């Protein structure tokens, strides 16, 4: 059965989508079967792996709202599978409120395909609304990317509290996979933030640290993960190491 990991942080621009795409690609390169789920209405994970949203017949919106089987909405994106999205998903936050089992829509949709993959990674919107709650209810663990800049810890308490509430009320098996430090630069501020996060969260912080690099920023505009866009780059090497760390953690 797949290990289901939700990547979440209600702050935007912290590297959730970058990590979702590049961790997925690195796991695939390591021989794992991976499904990437784009649960963010912005759809950056969808376009970031080269999927043309205008050609999609069905997407995660149809799965969550119209009960379309997930298998019918999944498309191939190079070496991984993706459950894509379009901006229409932004309507789902309102529509989910009136649906039965509203917090379990994604969990129930994934049940028939869980055994088809080793990993299912869910890229979430920068909010703690019903889309993210659905993701947490469906997931085994939550991975939290944290940008190594000022105010990095702001809002983390609320996010961790939400994880705990979901654990208590909706998904008792949910755990925190760990905190991933992202957008690291060789500045005193980045070092200070890293020290603060590691001091506070201790062994829940991954050893791997994701640097801020130009090539990592460029790759999505070509619809590629960094490991394919520039295999010899620092970003490719670091995400390869991070995938190894995740595989040690989860197999």
CSV table of C-alpha atoms in Angstrom, one decimal:
chain,number,residue,atom,x,y,z
A,1,UNK,CA,0.0,0.0,0.0
A,2,UNK,CA,1.2,3.5,-0.9
A,3,UNK,CA,2.7,5.8,1.7
A,4,UNK,CA,0.6,8.9,1.5
A,5,UNK,CA,2.3,12.2,2.3
A,6,UNK,CA,0.7,15.6,2.3
A,7,UNK,CA,2.9,18.6,1.8
A,8,UNK,CA,1.5,21.6,3.6
A,9,UNK,CA,2.1,25.0,5.0
A,10,UNK,CA,-0.5,27.7,5.0
A,11,UNK,CA,2.2,30.2,4.1
A,12,UNK,CA,2.7,30.6,0.4
A,13,UNK,CA,6.0,30.5,-1.4
A,14,UNK,CA,7.8,28.1,0.9
A,15,UNK,CA,8.6,25.4,-1.6
A,16,UNK,CA,5.7,23.1,-1.3
A,17,UNK,CA,5.2,22.6,-5.0
A,18,UNK,CA,8.9,22.6,-5.8
A,19,UNK,CA,9.4,19.8,-3.2
A,20,UNK,CA,6.3,17.9,-4.4
A,21,UNK,CA,7.5,17.8,-8.0
A,22,UNK,CA,11.2,17.1,-7.3
A,23,UNK,CA,10.7,14.6,-4.5
A,24,UNK,CA,8.3,12.7,-6.7
A,25,UNK,CA,10.7,12.7,-9.6
A,26,UNK,CA,13.6,11.6,-7.4
A,27,UNK,CA,11.6,8.8,-5.9
A,28,UNK,CA,10.7,7.6,-9.5
A,29,UNK,CA,14.3,7.7,-10.4
A,30,UNK,CA,15.0,5.5,-7.4
A,31,UNK,CA,12.6,2.9,-8.8
A,32,UNK,CA,9.4,3.8,-6.9
A,33,UNK,CA,5.9,4.1,-8.4
A,34,UNK,CA,4.6,7.6,-7.5
A,35,UNK,CA,1.4,9.5,-7.9
A,36,UNK,CA,1.5,13.2,-7.5
A,37,UNK,CA,-1.8,14.9,-6.5
A,38,UNK,CA,-2.2,18.6,-7.3
A,39,UNK,CA,-4.7,19.8,-4.7
A,40,UNK,CA,-3.9,23.5,-5.1
A,41,UNK,CA,-6.2,25.4,-7.4
A,42,UNK,CA,-3.2,27.4,-8.7
A,43,UNK,CA,-2.2,24.2,-10.5
A,44,UNK,CA,1.5,24.8,-10.4
A,45,UNK,CA,2.3,21.2,-9.8
A,46,UNK,CA,0.2,20.2,-12.9
A,47,UNK,CA,2.0,22.7,-15.2
A,48,UNK,CA,5.3,22.1,-13.5
A,49,UNK,CA,5.4,18.5,-14.7
A,50,UNK,CA,4.5,19.5,-18.2
A,51,UNK,CA,0.7,18.8,-18.3
A,52,UNK,CA,-1.4,21.1,-20.5
A,53,UNK,CA,-4.4,22.1,-18.3
A,54,UNK,CA,-6.4,23.2,-21.4
A,55,UNK,CA,-6.4,19.6,-22.6
A,56,UNK,CA,-7.6,18.0,-19.4
A,57,UNK,CA,-11.0,16.3,-19.7
A,58,UNK,CA,-11.2,15.5,-16.0
A,59,UNK,CA,-9.2,16.5,-12.9
A,60,UNK,CA,-9.2,16.4,-9.1
A,61,UNK,CA,-12.3,18.7,-9.0
A,62,UNK,CA,-14.3,16.0,-10.8
A,63,UNK,CA,-13.0,13.4,-8.4
A,64,UNK,CA,-13.9,15.4,-5.3
A,65,UNK,CA,-17.2,16.9,-6.4
A,66,UNK,CA,-18.6,14.7,-9.1
A,67,UNK,CA,-17.5,11.3,-7.8
A,68,UNK,CA,-15.4,10.5,-10.9
A,69,UNK,CA,-13.1,7.6,-10.1
A,70,UNK,CA,-9.5,8.8,-9.5
A,71,UNK,CA,-8.1,6.3,-12.0
A,72,UNK,CA,-10.1,8.1,-14.8
A,73,UNK,CA,-8.6,11.5,-14.0
A,74,UNK,CA,-5.0,10.5,-13.5
A,75,UNK,CA,-2.7,11.3,-16.4
A,76,UNK,CA,0.9,10.4,-17.3
A,77,UNK,CA,3.5,13.1,-16.8
A,78,UNK,CA,6.8,11.8,-18.1
A,79,UNK,CA,7.8,9.1,-15.6
A,80,UNK,CA,5.2,9.8,-12.8
A,81,UNK,CA,1.4,9.8,-12.6
A,82,UNK,CA,-0.4,12.9,-11.6
A,83,UNK,CA,-4.0,13.7,-10.5
A,84,UNK,CA,-4.0,17.2,-12.0
A,85,UNK,CA,-6.0,20.3,-11.3
A,86,UNK,CA,-7.4,23.5,-12.9
A,87,UNK,CA,-8.6,26.7,-11.5
A,88,UNK,CA,-12.0,25.2,-11.2
A,89,UNK,CA,-10.8,23.5,-8.0
A,90,UNK,CA,-11.1,26.9,-6.3
A,91,UNK,CA,-14.9,26.4,-6.4
A,92,UNK,CA,-14.7,23.2,-4.4
A,93,UNK,CA,-14.1,24.8,-1.0
A,94,UNK,CA,-17.7,26.1,-1.1
A,95,UNK,CA,-19.2,23.1,-2.7
A,96,UNK,CA,-17.6,20.6,-0.4
A,97,UNK,CA,-19.4,22.1,2.6
A,98,UNK,CA,-22.8,20.6,1.5
A,99,UNK,CA,-21.5,17.2,0.4
A,100,UNK,CA,-21.7,14.0,2.5
A,101,UNK,CA,-18.5,12.9,4.1
A,102,UNK,CA,-17.0,16.2,3.0
A,103,UNK,CA,-13.7,15.6,4.9
A,104,UNK,CA,-13.3,12.1,3.5
A,105,UNK,CA,-13.8,12.7,-0.2
A,106,UNK,CA,-10.1,12.4,-1.2
A,107,UNK,CA,-9.5,9.5,1.2
A,108,UNK,CA,-12.4,7.5,-0.3
A,109,UNK,CA,-11.3,8.4,-3.8
A,110,UNK,CA,-7.8,7.0,-3.2
A,111,UNK,CA,-8.9,3.7,-1.7
A,112,UNK,CA,-9.2,1.8,-5.0
A,113,UNK,CA,-5.7,2.9,-6.2
A,114,UNK,CA,-3.6,2.8,-3.1
A,115,UNK,CA,-2.0,-0.5,-4.0
A,116,UNK,CA,-0.9,0.8,-7.4
A,117,UNK,CA,1.8,3.1,-5.9
A,118,UNK,CA,4.7,3.1,-3.5
A,119,UNK,CA,4.2,6.8,-2.7
A,120,UNK,CA,1.3,9.3,-3.1
A,121,UNK,CA,2.4,12.9,-2.6
A,122,UNK,CA,-0.3,15.6,-2.2
A,123,UNK,CA,0.6,19.2,-2.9
A,124,UNK,CA,-1.8,21.5,-0.9
A,125,UNK,CA,-2.9,25.1,-1.2
A,126,UNK,CA,-1.5,27.7,1.2
A,127,UNK,CA,-4.5,27.5,3.5
A,128,UNK,CA,-6.1,25.3,6.1
A,129,UNK,CA,-9.5,24.9,4.4
A,130,UNK,CA,-11.4,21.9,3.4
A,131,UNK,CA,-9.0,20.9,0.6
A,132,UNK,CA,-6.2,20.7,3.0
A,133,UNK,CA,-8.4,18.9,5.6
A,134,UNK,CA,-9.3,16.4,2.9
A,135,UNK,CA,-5.6,15.9,2.3
A,136,UNK,CA,-4.8,15.4,5.9
A,137,UNK,CA,-7.6,12.9,6.3
A,138,UNK,CA,-6.4,10.9,3.4
A,139,UNK,CA,-2.7,11.0,4.3
A,140,UNK,CA,-0.5,8.9,6.5
A,141,UNK,CA,1.8,11.8,7.3
A,142,UNK,CA,2.3,15.6,6.8
A,143,UNK,CA,5.6,17.0,5.5
A,144,UNK,CA,6.1,20.7,6.3
A,145,UNK,CA,8.4,22.8,4.0
A,146,UNK,CA,9.7,25.8,5.9
A,147,UNK,CA,11.5,28.7,4.2
A,148,UNK,CA,14.7,29.7,6.0
A,149,UNK,CA,13.8,33.4,6.2
A,150,UNK,CA,12.3,35.8,8.7
A,151,UNK,CA,9.0,34.8,10.2
A,152,UNK,CA,9.7,31.1,9.2
A,153,UNK,CA,8.1,29.8,12.3
A,154,UNK,CA,5.1,32.1,12.1
A,155,UNK,CA,1.9,30.1,11.7
A,156,UNK,CA,3.6,26.7,12.3
A,157,UNK,CA,1.9,26.4,15.6
A,158,UNK,CA,-1.5,26.7,14.0
A,159,UNK,CA,-0.6,24.2,11.3
A,160,UNK,CA,0.6,21.7,13.9
A,161,UNK,CA,-2.6,22.3,15.9
A,162,UNK,CA,-4.6,21.5,12.8
A,163,UNK,CA,-2.7,18.3,12.3
A,164,UNK,CA,-3.5,17.3,15.9
A,165,UNK,CA,-7.2,18.2,15.5
A,166,UNK,CA,-7.4,16.0,12.3
A,167,UNK,CA,-5.7,13.2,14.2
A,168,UNK,CA,-8.1,13.4,17.1
A,169,UNK,CA,-11.3,13.8,15.0
A,170,UNK,CA,-10.8,12.4,11.5
A,171,UNK,CA,-7.6,10.4,11.0
A,172,UNK,CA,-6.0,8.9,14.2
A,173,UNK,CA,-3.1,7.4,12.1
A,174,UNK,CA,-1.9,10.8,10.9
A,175,UNK,CA,1.7,11.7,11.9
A,176,UNK,CA,4.1,14.5,11.2
A,177,UNK,CA,6.6,13.2,8.6
A,178,UNK,CA,9.0,16.0,9.3
A,179,UNK,CA,10.0,19.6,8.6
A,180,UNK,CA,12.0,20.3,5.5
A,181,UNK,CA,14.1,23.5,5.4
A,182,UNK,CA,13.9,25.2,2.0
A,183,UNK,CA,15.3,28.2,0.1
A,184,UNK,CA,18.4,28.0,2.1
A,185,UNK,CA,21.1,30.6,1.3
A,186,UNK,CA,24.5,31.3,2.7
A,187,UNK,CA,23.4,34.1,5.0
A,188,UNK,CA,23.5,34.6,8.7
A,189,UNK,CA,19.7,34.7,8.7
A,190,UNK,CA,19.3,31.3,7.0
A,191,UNK,CA,21.8,29.8,9.5
A,192,UNK,CA,20.0,31.4,12.4
A,193,UNK,CA,16.6,30.1,11.2
A,194,UNK,CA,18.0,26.6,10.7
A,195,UNK,CA,19.4,26.7,14.3
A,196,UNK,CA,16.1,27.9,15.7
A,197,UNK,CA,14.0,25.3,13.8
A,198,UNK,CA,16.3,22.4,14.8
A,199,UNK,CA,16.4,23.6,18.4
A,200,UNK,CA,12.7,23.7,18.6
A,201,UNK,CA,11.7,20.7,16.6
A,202,UNK,CA,14.9,18.6,17.1
A,203,UNK,CA,14.8,15.2,15.3
A,204,UNK,CA,11.6,16.1,13.4
A,205,UNK,CA,13.7,18.3,11.1
A,206,UNK,CA,15.1,16.5,8.0
A,207,UNK,CA,18.9,16.4,7.7
A,208,UNK,CA,18.6,17.5,4.0
A,209,UNK,CA,18.3,21.2,3.4
A,210,UNK,CA,17.1,22.6,0.1
A,211,UNK,CA,19.1,25.5,-1.3
A,212,UNK,CA,17.8,28.5,-3.2
A,213,UNK,CA,19.1,28.1,-6.7
A,214,UNK,CA,18.3,29.6,-10.1
A,215,UNK,CA,18.1,26.2,-11.8
A,216,UNK,CA,15.4,25.0,-9.3
A,217,UNK,CA,13.4,28.1,-10.1
A,218,UNK,CA,13.8,27.7,-13.9
A,219,UNK,CA,12.8,24.0,-14.1
A,220,UNK,CA,9.0,24.4,-13.7
A,221,UNK,CA,8.8,26.8,-16.7
A,222,UNK,CA,10.0,23.9,-18.8
A,223,UNK,CA,7.6,21.5,-17.4
A,224,UNK,CA,10.3,19.4,-15.8
A,225,UNK,CA,11.6,18.3,-12.4
A,226,UNK,CA,15.2,19.5,-11.7
A,227,UNK,CA,16.5,15.9,-11.9
A,228,UNK,CA,15.5,15.9,-15.6
A,229,UNK,CA,16.0,19.6,-16.4
A,230,UNK,CA,19.6,19.7,-15.1
A,231,UNK,CA,20.7,16.3,-13.6
A,232,UNK,CA,24.1,17.6,-12.6
A,233,UNK,CA,22.9,20.7,-10.7
A,234,UNK,CA,23.0,21.3,-7.0
A,235,UNK,CA,19.2,21.1,-6.8
A,236,UNK,CA,19.1,17.7,-8.5
A,237,UNK,CA,21.7,16.3,-6.2
A,238,UNK,CA,20.0,17.6,-3.1
A,239,UNK,CA,16.6,16.3,-4.0
A,240,UNK,CA,18.2,12.9,-4.8
A,241,UNK,CA,19.6,12.9,-1.3
A,242,UNK,CA,16.3,14.0,0.2
A,243,UNK,CA,14.5,11.1,-1.6
A,244,UNK,CA,17.0,8.7,0.0
A,245,UNK,CA,16.2,10.2,3.4
A,246,UNK,CA,12.5,9.7,2.8
A,247,UNK,CA,13.0,6.1,1.6
A,248,UNK,CA,15.0,5.4,4.8
A,249,UNK,CA,12.1,6.8,6.8
A,250,UNK,CA,9.3,5.0,4.9
A,251,UNK,CA,10.9,2.3,2.8
